[in-house]
Tab-separated table of C-alpha atoms in Angstrom:
chain	number	residue	atom	x	y	z
A	1	MET	CA	-32.762	22.248	10.842
A	2	PRO	CA	-33.405	21.309	7.199
A	3	LEU	CA	-29.656	21.000	6.723
A	4	LEU	CA	-29.474	18.396	9.527
A	5	ALA	CA	-32.303	16.379	7.979
A	6	THR	CA	-30.531	16.345	4.617
A	7	VAL	CA	-27.253	15.170	6.190
A	8	ALA	CA	-29.077	12.433	8.132
A	9	LEU	CA	-30.777	11.138	4.976
A	10	VAL	CA	-27.503	11.062	3.053
A	11	SER	CA	-25.516	9.268	5.755
A	12	LEU	CA	-28.229	6.767	6.768
A	13	PRO	CA	-28.384	4.858	3.443
A	14	ALA	CA	-24.574	4.678	3.332
A	15	CYS	CA	-24.524	3.120	6.813
A	16	MET	CA	-27.420	0.777	6.025
A	17	SER	CA	-25.435	-0.873	3.241
A	18	HIS	CA	-22.258	-1.287	5.321
A	19	CYS	CA	-23.362	-1.795	8.947
A	20	ASP	CA	-22.279	-5.118	10.328
A	21	ASN	CA	-25.363	-5.972	12.396
A	22	GLY	CA	-27.449	-6.576	9.253
A	23	ASN	CA	-30.795	-5.232	10.532
A	24	GLY	CA	-30.841	-2.270	8.122
A	25	ASN	CA	-31.820	0.319	10.697
A	26	GLY	CA	-28.474	2.118	10.739
A	27	GLU	CA	-27.323	0.735	14.058
A	28	GLY	CA	-23.945	-0.848	14.523
A	29	THR	CA	-20.473	0.030	13.359
A	30	LEU	CA	-19.181	0.381	9.841
A	31	SER	CA	-17.599	-2.797	8.495
A	32	ASP	CA	-14.750	-3.114	5.998
A	33	VAL	CA	-15.934	-4.618	2.703
A	34	THR	CA	-13.115	-3.179	0.580
A	35	PRO	CA	-10.131	-5.429	-0.209
A	36	PRO	CA	-6.576	-4.134	0.148
A	37	ALA	CA	-5.215	-2.230	-2.859
A	38	ILE	CA	-2.134	-3.747	-4.475
A	39	ALA	CA	-0.436	-0.733	-6.046
A	40	ARG	CA	2.839	-2.376	-7.112
A	41	LEU	CA	4.457	-5.782	-7.572
A	42	ASP	CA	8.079	-6.018	-8.660
A	43	ILE	CA	10.917	-8.533	-8.740
A	44	SER	CA	14.637	-8.011	-9.094
A	45	PRO	CA	16.696	-8.955	-10.865
A	46	ARG	CA	14.426	-9.060	-13.904
A	47	LEU	CA	16.239	-12.118	-15.296
A	48	LEU	CA	16.438	-14.773	-12.581
A	49	THR	CA	19.176	-17.401	-12.333
A	50	GLY	CA	18.804	-20.718	-10.515
A	51	GLY	CA	20.531	-20.730	-7.124
A	52	ASP	CA	20.725	-16.931	-6.895
A	53	PRO	CA	18.734	-14.722	-4.497
A	54	ALA	CA	15.877	-12.574	-5.771
A	55	LEU	CA	13.806	-9.817	-4.175
A	56	ILE	CA	10.019	-9.447	-4.395
A	57	GLU	CA	8.614	-6.047	-3.433
A	58	ALA	CA	5.004	-4.921	-3.250
A	59	THR	CA	3.031	-1.891	-2.203
A	60	VAL	CA	-0.222	-2.881	-0.496
A	61	LEU	CA	-2.559	-0.447	1.254
A	62	ASP	CA	-5.756	-0.816	3.256
A	63	PHE	CA	-7.018	2.333	4.954
A	64	GLU	CA	-10.006	0.750	6.704
A	65	THR	CA	-8.845	-2.151	8.906
A	66	GLY	CA	-5.217	-2.436	7.742
A	67	VAL	CA	-3.222	-5.099	5.934
A	68	ALA	CA	-3.094	-8.452	7.734
A	69	SER	CA	-0.802	-10.412	5.399
A	70	VAL	CA	0.956	-10.316	2.042
A	71	ARG	CA	2.077	-13.608	0.467
A	72	ALA	CA	3.592	-14.628	-2.853
A	73	LEU	CA	3.043	-18.007	-4.471
A	74	LEU	CA	5.935	-18.849	-6.788
A	75	ILE	CA	5.045	-21.309	-9.538
A	76	TYR	CA	8.061	-22.693	-11.408
A	77	PRO	CA	8.000	-23.894	-15.041
A	78	ASP	CA	7.570	-27.521	-13.877
A	79	ASN	CA	4.552	-26.445	-11.733
A	80	ARG	CA	6.347	-26.780	-8.378
A	81	GLN	CA	5.086	-24.174	-5.941
A	82	THR	CA	6.659	-22.239	-3.084
A	83	LEU	CA	4.721	-19.904	-0.771
A	84	ILE	CA	6.622	-17.028	0.832
A	85	ASN	CA	5.513	-14.312	3.255
A	86	LEU	CA	6.385	-10.701	2.508
A	87	VAL	CA	7.207	-8.566	5.529
A	88	PRO	CA	6.683	-4.826	6.089
A	89	THR	CA	9.746	-2.705	5.335
A	90	GLY	CA	8.921	0.085	7.779
A	91	THR	CA	7.652	2.387	5.046
A	92	VAL	CA	3.849	2.532	4.978
A	93	GLY	CA	2.441	-0.027	2.542
A	94	ASN	CA	5.782	-1.494	1.403
A	95	TYR	CA	6.444	-5.237	1.773
A	96	ARG	CA	9.342	-7.416	0.646
A	97	ALA	CA	10.832	-10.901	0.719
A	98	VAL	CA	14.090	-12.425	-0.459
A	99	PHE	CA	14.120	-15.979	-1.811
A	100	VAL	CA	16.576	-18.254	-3.594
A	101	VAL	CA	15.525	-19.214	-7.118
A	102	ASP	CA	15.008	-22.993	-6.903
A	103	TRP	CA	15.513	-23.902	-10.538
A	104	ASN	CA	18.090	-25.825	-12.566
A	105	GLY	CA	16.084	-26.719	-15.656
A	106	VAL	CA	15.928	-25.039	-19.029
A	107	SER	CA	14.839	-21.413	-19.334
A	108	GLY	CA	11.232	-20.668	-18.521
A	109	ASP	CA	8.864	-18.337	-16.729
A	110	LEU	CA	8.312	-18.054	-13.002
A	111	LEU	CA	4.708	-17.103	-12.229
A	112	ILE	CA	4.403	-14.892	-9.155
A	113	GLN	CA	0.927	-14.657	-7.621
A	114	LEU	CA	0.592	-12.042	-4.879
A	115	PHE	CA	-2.193	-12.373	-2.296
A	116	ALA	CA	-3.026	-9.607	0.181
A	117	ASP	CA	-5.557	-9.870	3.026
A	118	ASP	CA	-6.859	-7.159	5.323
A	119	GLN	CA	-7.889	-7.460	8.988
A	120	ALA	CA	-11.553	-7.920	7.958
A	121	GLY	CA	-10.785	-10.943	5.746
A	122	ASN	CA	-11.022	-9.188	2.356
A	123	SER	CA	-8.478	-10.372	-0.233
A	124	SER	CA	-6.730	-9.017	-3.329
A	125	PHE	CA	-4.710	-10.806	-5.990
A	126	LEU	CA	-2.153	-9.757	-8.611
A	127	GLU	CA	0.224	-11.806	-10.729
A	128	MET	CA	3.253	-11.308	-12.936
A	129	ASN	CA	5.828	-13.408	-14.785
A	130	ALA	CA	9.604	-13.306	-14.454
A	131	ARG	CA	12.037	-15.029	-16.800
A	132	ILE	CA	14.403	-17.692	-15.428
A	133	ALA	CA	17.673	-18.295	-17.263
A	134	GLY	CA	18.179	-22.034	-17.115
A	135	SER	CA	20.737	-24.614	-18.005
A	136	PRO	CA	21.252	-25.320	-21.693
A	137	PRO	CA	19.397	-28.369	-23.003
A	138	PRO	CA	21.397	-31.558	-23.597
A	139	PRO	CA	22.931	-31.879	-27.056
A	140	PRO	CA	20.692	-33.611	-29.592
A	141	PHE	CA	23.481	-35.845	-30.952
A	142	ALA	CA	25.014	-39.013	-29.629
A	143	ASP	CA	28.506	-38.979	-28.148
A	144	VAL	CA	30.888	-38.557	-31.081
A	145	SER	CA	34.014	-39.378	-29.106
A	146	SER	CA	33.657	-43.118	-29.738
A	147	ASP	CA	36.147	-45.016	-31.872
A	148	ARG	CA	35.893	-44.323	-35.618
A	149	THR	CA	37.384	-46.971	-37.847
């Protein structure tokens, strides 16, 4: 019997801090208060080119209620934003999306912000930069093809 009492005392405080009914008496079901874990965020190719497709891949896990959504906010060098949804690949925790790089300016960085939500409403965030190869800047000199006399 003393072993049962010890187990009950150890498990009761754990449930009191996570039970969803909020009365503190250990009744109710356990609720998910842990956000999804973002284990990996990657983009390929590493050097992006305007008009070309690119692939975003992420590994996101949530062992309590499961992953509800994974989204990437793309912020271009001129601060334009595009939100894309990553879809499961069929392998546990892996998500991906293909997008076309919408850029024709000079070289700069694309900021990728990844947001992951679980079924309980908890959220995680991770960001990375990717380099965009842009068009060359205009020449700094006036047109020299004019008539020289």
